[in-house]
PDB file of N, CA and C in Angstrom:
ATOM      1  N   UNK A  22       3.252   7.180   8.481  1.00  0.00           N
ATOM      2  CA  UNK A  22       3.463   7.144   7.049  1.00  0.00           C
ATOM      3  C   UNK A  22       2.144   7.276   6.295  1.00  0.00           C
ATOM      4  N   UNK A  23       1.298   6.381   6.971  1.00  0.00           N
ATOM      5  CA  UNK A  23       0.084   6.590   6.011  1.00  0.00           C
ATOM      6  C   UNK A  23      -1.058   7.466   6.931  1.00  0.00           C
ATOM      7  N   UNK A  24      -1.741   8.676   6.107  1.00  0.00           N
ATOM      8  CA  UNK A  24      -2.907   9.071   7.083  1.00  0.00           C
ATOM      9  C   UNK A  24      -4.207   9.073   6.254  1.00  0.00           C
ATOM     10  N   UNK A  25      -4.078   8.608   5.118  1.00  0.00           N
ATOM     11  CA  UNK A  25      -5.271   8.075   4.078  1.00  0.00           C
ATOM     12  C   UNK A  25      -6.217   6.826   4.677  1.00  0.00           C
ATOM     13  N   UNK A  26      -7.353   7.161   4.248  1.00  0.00           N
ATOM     14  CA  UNK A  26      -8.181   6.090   4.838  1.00  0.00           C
ATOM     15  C   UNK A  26      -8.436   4.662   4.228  1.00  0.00           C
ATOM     16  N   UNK A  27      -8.066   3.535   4.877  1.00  0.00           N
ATOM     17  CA  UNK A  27      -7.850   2.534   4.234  1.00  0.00           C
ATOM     18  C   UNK A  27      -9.273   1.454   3.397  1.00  0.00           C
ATOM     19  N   UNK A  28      -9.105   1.834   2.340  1.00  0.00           N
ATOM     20  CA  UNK A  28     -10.470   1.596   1.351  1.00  0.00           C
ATOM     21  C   UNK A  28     -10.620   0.066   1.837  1.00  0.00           C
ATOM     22  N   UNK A  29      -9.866  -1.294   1.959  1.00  0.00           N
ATOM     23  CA  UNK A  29      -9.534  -2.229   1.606  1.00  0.00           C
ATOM     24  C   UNK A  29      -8.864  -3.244   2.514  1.00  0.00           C
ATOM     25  N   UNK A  30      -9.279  -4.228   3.503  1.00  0.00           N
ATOM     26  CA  UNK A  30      -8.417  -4.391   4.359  1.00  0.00           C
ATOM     27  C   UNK A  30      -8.658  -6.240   4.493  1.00  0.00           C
ATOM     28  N   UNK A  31      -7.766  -7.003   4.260  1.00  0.00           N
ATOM     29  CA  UNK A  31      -7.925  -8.294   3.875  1.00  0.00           C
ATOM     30  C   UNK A  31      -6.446  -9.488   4.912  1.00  0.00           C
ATOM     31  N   UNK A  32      -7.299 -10.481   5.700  1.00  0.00           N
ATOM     32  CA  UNK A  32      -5.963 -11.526   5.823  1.00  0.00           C
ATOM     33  C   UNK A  32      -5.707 -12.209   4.430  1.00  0.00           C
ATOM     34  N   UNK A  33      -4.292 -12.106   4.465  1.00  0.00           N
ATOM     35  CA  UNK A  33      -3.688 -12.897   3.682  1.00  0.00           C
ATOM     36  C   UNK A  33      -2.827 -13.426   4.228  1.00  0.00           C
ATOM     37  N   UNK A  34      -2.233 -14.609   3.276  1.00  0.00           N
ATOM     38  CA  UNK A  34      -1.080 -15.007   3.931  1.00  0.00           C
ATOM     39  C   UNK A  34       0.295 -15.267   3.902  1.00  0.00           C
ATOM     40  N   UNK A  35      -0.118 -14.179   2.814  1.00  0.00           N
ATOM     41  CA  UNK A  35       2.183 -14.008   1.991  1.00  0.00           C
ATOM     42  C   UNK A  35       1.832 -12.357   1.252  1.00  0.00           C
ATOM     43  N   UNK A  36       2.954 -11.641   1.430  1.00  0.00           N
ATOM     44  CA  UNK A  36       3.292 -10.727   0.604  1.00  0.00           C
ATOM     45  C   UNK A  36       2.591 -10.855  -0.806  1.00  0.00           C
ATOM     46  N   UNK A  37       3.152 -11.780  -1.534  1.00  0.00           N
ATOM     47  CA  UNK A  37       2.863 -11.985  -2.728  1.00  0.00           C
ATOM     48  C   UNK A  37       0.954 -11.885  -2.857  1.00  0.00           C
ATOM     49  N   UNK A  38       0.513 -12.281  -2.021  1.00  0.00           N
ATOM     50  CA  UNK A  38      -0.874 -12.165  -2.284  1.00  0.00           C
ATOM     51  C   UNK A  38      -1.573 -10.688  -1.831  1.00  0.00           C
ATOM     52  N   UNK A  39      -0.918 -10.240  -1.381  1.00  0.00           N
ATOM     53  CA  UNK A  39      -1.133  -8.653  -0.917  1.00  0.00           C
ATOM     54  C   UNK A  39      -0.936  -7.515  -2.106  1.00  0.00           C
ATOM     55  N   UNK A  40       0.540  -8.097  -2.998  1.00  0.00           N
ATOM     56  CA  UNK A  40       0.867  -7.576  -3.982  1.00  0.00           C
ATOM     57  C   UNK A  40      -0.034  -7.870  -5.795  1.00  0.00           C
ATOM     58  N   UNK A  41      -0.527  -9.034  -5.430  1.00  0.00           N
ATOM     59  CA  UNK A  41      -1.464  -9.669  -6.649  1.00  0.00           C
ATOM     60  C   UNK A  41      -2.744  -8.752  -6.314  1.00  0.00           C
ATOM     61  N   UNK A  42      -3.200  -8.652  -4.682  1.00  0.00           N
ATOM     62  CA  UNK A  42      -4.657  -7.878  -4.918  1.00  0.00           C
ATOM     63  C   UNK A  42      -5.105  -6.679  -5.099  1.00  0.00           C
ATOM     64  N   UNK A  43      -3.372  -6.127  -5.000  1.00  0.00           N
ATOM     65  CA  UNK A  43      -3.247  -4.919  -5.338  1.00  0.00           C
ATOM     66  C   UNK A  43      -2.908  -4.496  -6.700  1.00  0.00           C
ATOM     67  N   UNK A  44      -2.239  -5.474  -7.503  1.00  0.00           N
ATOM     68  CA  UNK A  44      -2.229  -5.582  -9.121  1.00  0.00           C
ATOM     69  C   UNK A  44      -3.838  -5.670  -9.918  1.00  0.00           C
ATOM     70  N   UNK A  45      -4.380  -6.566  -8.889  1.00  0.00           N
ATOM     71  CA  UNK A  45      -5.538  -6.214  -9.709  1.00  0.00           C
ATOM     72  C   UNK A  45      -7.048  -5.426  -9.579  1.00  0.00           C
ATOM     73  N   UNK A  46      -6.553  -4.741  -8.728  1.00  0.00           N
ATOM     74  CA  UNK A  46      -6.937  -3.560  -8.278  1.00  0.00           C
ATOM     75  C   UNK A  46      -6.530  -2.062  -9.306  1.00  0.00           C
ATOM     76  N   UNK A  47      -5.990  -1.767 -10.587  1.00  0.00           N
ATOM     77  CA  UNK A  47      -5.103  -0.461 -10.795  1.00  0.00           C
ATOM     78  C   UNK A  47      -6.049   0.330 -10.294  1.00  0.00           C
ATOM     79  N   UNK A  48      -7.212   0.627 -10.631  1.00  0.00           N
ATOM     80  CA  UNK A  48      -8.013   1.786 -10.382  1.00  0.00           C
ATOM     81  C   UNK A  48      -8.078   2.116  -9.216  1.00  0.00           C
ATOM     82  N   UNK A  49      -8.063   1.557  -8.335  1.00  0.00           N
ATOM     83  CA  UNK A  49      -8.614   1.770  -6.784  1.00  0.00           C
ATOM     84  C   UNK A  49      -7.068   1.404  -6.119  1.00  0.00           C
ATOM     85  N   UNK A  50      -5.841   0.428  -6.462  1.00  0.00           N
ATOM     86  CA  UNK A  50      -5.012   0.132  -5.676  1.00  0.00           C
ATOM     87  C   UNK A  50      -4.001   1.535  -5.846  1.00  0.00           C
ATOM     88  N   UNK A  51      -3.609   2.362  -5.132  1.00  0.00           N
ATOM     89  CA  UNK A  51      -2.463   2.827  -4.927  1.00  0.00           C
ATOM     90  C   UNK A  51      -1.322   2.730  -4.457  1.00  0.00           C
ATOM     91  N   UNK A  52      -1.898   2.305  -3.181  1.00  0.00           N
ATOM     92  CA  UNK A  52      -0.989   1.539  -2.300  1.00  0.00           C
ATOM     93  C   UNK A  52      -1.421   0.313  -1.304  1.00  0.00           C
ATOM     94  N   UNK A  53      -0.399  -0.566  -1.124  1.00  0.00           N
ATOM     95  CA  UNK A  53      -0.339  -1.001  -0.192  1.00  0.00           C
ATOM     96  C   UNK A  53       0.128  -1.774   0.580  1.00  0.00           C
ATOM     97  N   UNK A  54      -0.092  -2.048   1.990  1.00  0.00           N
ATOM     98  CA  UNK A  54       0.601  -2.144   2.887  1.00  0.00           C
ATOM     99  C   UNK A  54       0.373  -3.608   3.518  1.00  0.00           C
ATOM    100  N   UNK A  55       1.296  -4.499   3.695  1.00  0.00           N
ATOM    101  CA  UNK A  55       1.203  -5.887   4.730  1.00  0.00           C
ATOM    102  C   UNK A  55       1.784  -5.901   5.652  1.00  0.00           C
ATOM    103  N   UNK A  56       1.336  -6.601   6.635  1.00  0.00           N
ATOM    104  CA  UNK A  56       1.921  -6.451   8.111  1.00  0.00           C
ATOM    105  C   UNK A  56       2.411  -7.993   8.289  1.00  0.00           C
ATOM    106  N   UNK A  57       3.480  -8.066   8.290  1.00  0.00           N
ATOM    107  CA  UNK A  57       3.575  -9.545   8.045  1.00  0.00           C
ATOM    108  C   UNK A  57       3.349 -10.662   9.664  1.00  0.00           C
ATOM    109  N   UNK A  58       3.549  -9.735  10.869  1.00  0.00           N
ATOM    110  CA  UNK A  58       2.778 -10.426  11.843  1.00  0.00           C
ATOM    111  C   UNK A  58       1.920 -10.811  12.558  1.00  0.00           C
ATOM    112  N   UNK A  59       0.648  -9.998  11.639  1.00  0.00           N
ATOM    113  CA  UNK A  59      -0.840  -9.846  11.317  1.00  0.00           C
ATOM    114  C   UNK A  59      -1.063 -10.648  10.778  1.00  0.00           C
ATOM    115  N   UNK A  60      -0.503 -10.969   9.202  1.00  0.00           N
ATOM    116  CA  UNK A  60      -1.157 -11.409   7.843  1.00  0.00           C
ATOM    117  C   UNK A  60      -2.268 -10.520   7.422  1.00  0.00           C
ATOM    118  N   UNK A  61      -2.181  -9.058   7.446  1.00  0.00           N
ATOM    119  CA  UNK A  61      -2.717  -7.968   7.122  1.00  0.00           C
ATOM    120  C   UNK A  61      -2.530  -7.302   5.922  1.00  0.00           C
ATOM    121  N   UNK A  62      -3.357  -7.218   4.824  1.00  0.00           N
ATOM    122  CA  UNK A  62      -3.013  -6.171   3.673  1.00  0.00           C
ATOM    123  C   UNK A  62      -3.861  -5.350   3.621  1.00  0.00           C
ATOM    124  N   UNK A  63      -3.614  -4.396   3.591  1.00  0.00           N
ATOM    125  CA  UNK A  63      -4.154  -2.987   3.617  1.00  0.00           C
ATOM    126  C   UNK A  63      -4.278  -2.438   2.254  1.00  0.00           C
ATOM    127  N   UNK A  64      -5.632  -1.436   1.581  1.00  0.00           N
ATOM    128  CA  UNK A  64      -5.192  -1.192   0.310  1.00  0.00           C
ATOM    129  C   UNK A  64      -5.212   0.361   0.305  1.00  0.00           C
ATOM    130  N   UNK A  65      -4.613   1.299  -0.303  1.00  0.00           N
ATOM    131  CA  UNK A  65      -5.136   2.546  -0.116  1.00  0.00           C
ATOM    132  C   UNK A  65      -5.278   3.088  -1.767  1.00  0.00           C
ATOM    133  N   UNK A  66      -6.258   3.617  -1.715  1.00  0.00           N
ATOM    134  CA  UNK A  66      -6.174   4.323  -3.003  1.00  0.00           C
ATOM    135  C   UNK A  66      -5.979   5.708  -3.411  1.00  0.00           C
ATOM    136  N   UNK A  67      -5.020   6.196  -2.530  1.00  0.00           N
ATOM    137  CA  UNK A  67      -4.138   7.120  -2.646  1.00  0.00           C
ATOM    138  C   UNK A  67      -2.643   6.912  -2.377  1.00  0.00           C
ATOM    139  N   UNK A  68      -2.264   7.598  -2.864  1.00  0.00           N
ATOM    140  CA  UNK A  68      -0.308   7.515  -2.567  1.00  0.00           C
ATOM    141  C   UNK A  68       0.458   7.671  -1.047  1.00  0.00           C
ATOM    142  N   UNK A  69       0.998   7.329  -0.688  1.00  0.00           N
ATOM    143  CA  UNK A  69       1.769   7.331   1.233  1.00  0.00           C
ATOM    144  C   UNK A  69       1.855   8.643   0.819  1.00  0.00           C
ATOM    145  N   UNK A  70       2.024   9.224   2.020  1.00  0.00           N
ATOM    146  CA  UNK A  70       2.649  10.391   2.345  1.00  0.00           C
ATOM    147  C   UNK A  70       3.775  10.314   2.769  1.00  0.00           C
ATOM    148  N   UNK A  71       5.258  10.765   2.278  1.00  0.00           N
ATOM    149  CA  UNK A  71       6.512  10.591   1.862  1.00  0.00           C
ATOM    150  C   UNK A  71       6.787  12.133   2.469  1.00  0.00           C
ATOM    151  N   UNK A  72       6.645  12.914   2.785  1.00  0.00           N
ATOM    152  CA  UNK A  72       7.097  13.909   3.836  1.00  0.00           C
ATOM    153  C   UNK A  72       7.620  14.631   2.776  1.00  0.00           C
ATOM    154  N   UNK A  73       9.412  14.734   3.132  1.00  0.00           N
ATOM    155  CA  UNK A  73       9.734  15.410   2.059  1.00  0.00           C
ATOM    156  C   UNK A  73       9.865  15.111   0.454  1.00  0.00           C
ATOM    157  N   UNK A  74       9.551  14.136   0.172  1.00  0.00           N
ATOM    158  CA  UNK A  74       8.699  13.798  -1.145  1.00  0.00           C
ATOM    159  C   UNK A  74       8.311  14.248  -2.230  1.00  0.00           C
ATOM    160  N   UNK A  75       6.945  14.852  -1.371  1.00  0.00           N
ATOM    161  CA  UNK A  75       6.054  16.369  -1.955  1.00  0.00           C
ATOM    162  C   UNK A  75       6.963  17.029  -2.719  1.00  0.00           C
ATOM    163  N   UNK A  76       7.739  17.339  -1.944  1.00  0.00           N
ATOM    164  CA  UNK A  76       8.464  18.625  -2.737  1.00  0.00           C
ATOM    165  C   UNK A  76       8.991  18.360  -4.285  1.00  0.00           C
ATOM    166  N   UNK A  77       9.253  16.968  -4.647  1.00  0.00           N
ATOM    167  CA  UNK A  77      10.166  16.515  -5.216  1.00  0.00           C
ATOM    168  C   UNK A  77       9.266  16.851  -6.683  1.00  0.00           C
ATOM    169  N   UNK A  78      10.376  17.486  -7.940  1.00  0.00           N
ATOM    170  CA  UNK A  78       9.480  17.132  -9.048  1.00  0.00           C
ATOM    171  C   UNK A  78       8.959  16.012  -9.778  1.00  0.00           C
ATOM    172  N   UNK A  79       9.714  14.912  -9.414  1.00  0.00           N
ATOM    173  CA  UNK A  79       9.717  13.280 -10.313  1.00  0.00           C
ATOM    174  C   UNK A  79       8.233  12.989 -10.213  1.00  0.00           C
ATOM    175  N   UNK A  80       7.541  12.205 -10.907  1.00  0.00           N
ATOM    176  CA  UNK A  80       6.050  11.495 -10.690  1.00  0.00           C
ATOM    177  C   UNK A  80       6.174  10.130  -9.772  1.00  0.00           C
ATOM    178  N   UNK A  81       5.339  10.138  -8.775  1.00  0.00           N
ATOM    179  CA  UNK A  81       5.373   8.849  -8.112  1.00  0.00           C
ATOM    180  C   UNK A  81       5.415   7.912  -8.722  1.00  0.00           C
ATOM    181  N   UNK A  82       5.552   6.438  -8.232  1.00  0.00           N
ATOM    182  CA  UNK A  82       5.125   5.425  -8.663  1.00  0.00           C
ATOM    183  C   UNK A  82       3.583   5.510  -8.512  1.00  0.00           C
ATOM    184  N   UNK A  83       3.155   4.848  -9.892  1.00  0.00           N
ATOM    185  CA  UNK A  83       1.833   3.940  -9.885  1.00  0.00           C
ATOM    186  C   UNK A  83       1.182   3.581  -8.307  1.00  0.00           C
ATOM    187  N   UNK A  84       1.961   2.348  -8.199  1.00  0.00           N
ATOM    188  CA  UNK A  84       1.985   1.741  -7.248  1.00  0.00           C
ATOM    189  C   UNK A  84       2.923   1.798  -6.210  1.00  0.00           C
ATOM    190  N   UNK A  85       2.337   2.037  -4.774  1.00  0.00           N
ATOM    191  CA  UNK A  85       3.798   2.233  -3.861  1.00  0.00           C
ATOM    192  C   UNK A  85       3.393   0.245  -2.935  1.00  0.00           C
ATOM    193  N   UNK A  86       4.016  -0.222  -2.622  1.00  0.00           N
ATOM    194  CA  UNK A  86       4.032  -1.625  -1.576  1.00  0.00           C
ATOM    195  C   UNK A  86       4.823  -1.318  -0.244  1.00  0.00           C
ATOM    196  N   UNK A  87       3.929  -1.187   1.121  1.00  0.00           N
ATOM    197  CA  UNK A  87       5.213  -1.696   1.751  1.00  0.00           C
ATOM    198  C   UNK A  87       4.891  -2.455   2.646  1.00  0.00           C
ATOM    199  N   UNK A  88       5.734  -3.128   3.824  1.00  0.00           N
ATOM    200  CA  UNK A  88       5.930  -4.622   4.661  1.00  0.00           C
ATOM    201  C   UNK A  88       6.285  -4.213   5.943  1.00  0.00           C
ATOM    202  N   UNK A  89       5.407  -4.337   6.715  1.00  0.00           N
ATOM    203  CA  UNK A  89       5.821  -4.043   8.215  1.00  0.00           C
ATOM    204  C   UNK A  89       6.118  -5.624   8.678  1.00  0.00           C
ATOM    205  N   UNK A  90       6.933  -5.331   9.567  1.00  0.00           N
ATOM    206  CA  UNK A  90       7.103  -6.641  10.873  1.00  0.00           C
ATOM    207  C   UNK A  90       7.748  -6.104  11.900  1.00  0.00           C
ATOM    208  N   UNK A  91       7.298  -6.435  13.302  1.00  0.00           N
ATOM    209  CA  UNK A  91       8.051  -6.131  14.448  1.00  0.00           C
ATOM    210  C   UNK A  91       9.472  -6.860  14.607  1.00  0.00           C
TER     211      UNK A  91
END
């Protein structure tokens, strides 16, 4: 999903704090990603790559979030 290089890479220890450091981040946060059996947030400051997506005319979100767990 993601092949952008990750600007930003922090333990945390809830979603919610992954999603706050990425709120206050706008300039640099695009996306990002927690691993919730890490306690990993990842920040990218570019958009996921969404495959067929691209194609689509709509404007992304701002901000994309997402949550891995095994």
């Amino acid at each position: 999903m993601f092949r952008n290089k990750v600007d930003e890479k922090r333990t945390l220890s809830s979603v919610t704090q992954c999603e706050e450091l990425c709120l206050t981040q706008p300039t640099m946060c695009k996306t990002a990603q927690y691993d919730m059996d890490k306690s990993i947030c990842e920040i990218f400051s570019a958009p996921p790559l969404l495959g067929s997506d691209t194609q689509k005319t709509s404007t992304p979100p701002d901000i994309f979030l997402t949550y891995t767990t095994l």
